[in-house]
DNA sequence: ACAGCCATGTAACTTGTTACATGATTTT
DNA sequence: AAAATCATGTAACAAGTTACATGGCTGT
């Protein structure tokens, strides 16, 4: 839920047509979020359905301008002014994957960590080596620098976390954490297989 | 794309029925990813459709066991053994939001950063204060500790990034980065509004 | 003429997610 | 008897994503 609000925030600056929205989005995000043009039109349809934008008639060039509504404006401003709530729940594939790897018998969690660590470090180096200008001249460069910084920070955090996880796992004998299936789960019937 | 593979990885340990899969998933992730039971059945249907699991007949207790197929096994092992590819693209709502905020005229990007920073720090404190045991006794605790660590690392990275972003923005006069809509975008026609 | 970009759309699909219906069994 | 839990499902929706069709305009 991000493309939606992004388009809304752009439309808050004034009416745009679909193709234009795409290039605005691209410029303002340093082209870091590849956006299929089709998705713009999809999203606009959904925004219109929800009463957040209204579709104008095509102008003399055939451009179909969309205008933000009052409800849309409220939504856009609320998005920008309130922090993103990550909730108290995870939605991180890697974290869940490792938690599973660490508790599933027969899975070498340390190997999972090492493989990921290698990939993450490589990614980090790519990002860092990508020549991040300390001073971003154009707005496009600023946007890109911000986003790349975010990726770098996230990759660093990932590596740190992986190292911590490796330590946690090494602190105790591996088998100690492996959980067989359905220890005594089904209270009213046992699988024939066990 | 994570629930799917997780269920597959669990099923790689042996056949399970839906409700059982849910509790296995919960235990092995420290209950950090709240999973509606209905989603289990949905996902199982999709896995079956894709030939990754096969549905057995109900046993005497009415339990419908699902068994992983060879293709499913391959998929599960591949998931566990290969690192997660974050791609060279962002899919981080916050990064995109800030990039937009920094380039949209009339948006106080510094305020966005400060609001988010406050929320992120608060979240970080909640996570750190949640009494993270240095030594996790049970597998459930280990899983939870790993996931909470991931959230902590991510939150720390977020704060660091926000501070860097604030610096970047402070380094230059605010207005310098604001991009009006469609500077000279449409090459074959100009909006009547401009 | 032809390639390539501009521009609008449609249809389909993926994963995640929720709300709801239904009934059996177990606990209080 | 009532409440809680176990258990299986269905239907619908959200948001992202892609592939494709279609046509106009532009530069070579």
Coordinates of N, CA and C in Angstrom, one line a residue, chain A residues 99-100 103 179-185, chain B residues 20-31 139-141 143-144:
Chain A
X99 N 13.6 -18.3 11.5 CA 13.0 -18.9 12.6 C 12.5 -20.3 12.3
X100 N 12.0 -20.5 11.2 CA 11.6 -21.8 10.8 C 12.8 -22.7 10.6
X103 N 14.1 -24.1 13.8 CA 13.3 -25.0 14.6 C 12.9 -26.3 13.9
X179 N 12.3 -29.0 16.6 CA 11.0 -29.4 17.1 C 10.4 -30.4 16.2
X180 N 10.1 -31.5 16.6 CA 9.4 -32.5 15.7 C 8.0 -32.0 15.5
X181 N 7.4 -32.5 14.5 CA 6.0 -32.1 14.2 C 5.0 -32.6 15.3
X182 N 4.1 -31.7 15.5 CA 2.9 -32.1 16.4 C 3.3 -32.9 17.6
X183 N 4.2 -32.4 18.4 CA 4.6 -33.0 19.6 C 3.5 -33.8 20.3
X184 N 2.5 -33.0 20.7 CA 1.3 -33.7 21.2 C 0.1 -32.8 20.9
X185 N 0.2 -32.3 19.7 CA -0.8 -31.3 19.2 C -2.2 -31.7 19.3
Chain B
X20 N -3.4 -28.1 12.2 CA -2.1 -28.4 12.7 C -1.0 -27.6 12.2
X21 N -1.1 -27.3 10.9 CA -0.1 -26.5 10.2 C -0.1 -25.1 10.8
X22 N -1.2 -24.6 11.2 CA -1.3 -23.3 11.8 C -0.5 -23.3 13.1
X23 N -0.7 -24.3 14.0 CA -0.1 -24.2 15.2 C 1.4 -24.5 15.1
X24 N 1.8 -25.3 14.1 CA 3.2 -25.5 13.8 C 3.9 -24.2 13.4
X25 N 3.2 -23.5 12.5 CA 3.7 -22.2 12.1 C 3.8 -21.3 13.2
X26 N 2.8 -21.2 14.1 CA 2.8 -20.3 15.2 C 4.0 -20.6 16.1
X27 N 4.1 -21.9 16.5 CA 5.2 -22.3 17.4 C 6.6 -21.9 16.8
X28 N 6.7 -22.2 15.6 CA 8.1 -22.0 15.0 C 8.4 -20.6 14.6
X29 N 7.5 -19.7 14.8 CA 7.8 -18.3 14.5 C 7.5 -17.5 15.7
X30 N 7.4 -18.2 16.9 CA 7.2 -17.4 18.1 C 5.9 -16.6 18.1
X31 N 5.0 -17.0 17.3 CA 3.7 -16.3 17.2 C 3.8 -14.9 16.8
X139 N 12.4 -23.8 22.0 CA 12.4 -23.4 20.6 C 11.5 -22.3 20.3
X140 N 10.4 -22.2 20.9 CA 9.5 -21.1 20.7 C 10.1 -19.8 21.1
X141 N 10.8 -19.9 22.2 CA 11.5 -18.6 22.6 C 12.6 -18.3 21.7
X143 N 12.7 -18.9 18.5 CA 12.1 -18.3 17.3 C 11.7 -16.9 17.5
X144 N 11.1 -16.7 18.6 CA 10.6 -15.3 18.9 C 11.8 -14.4 19.1

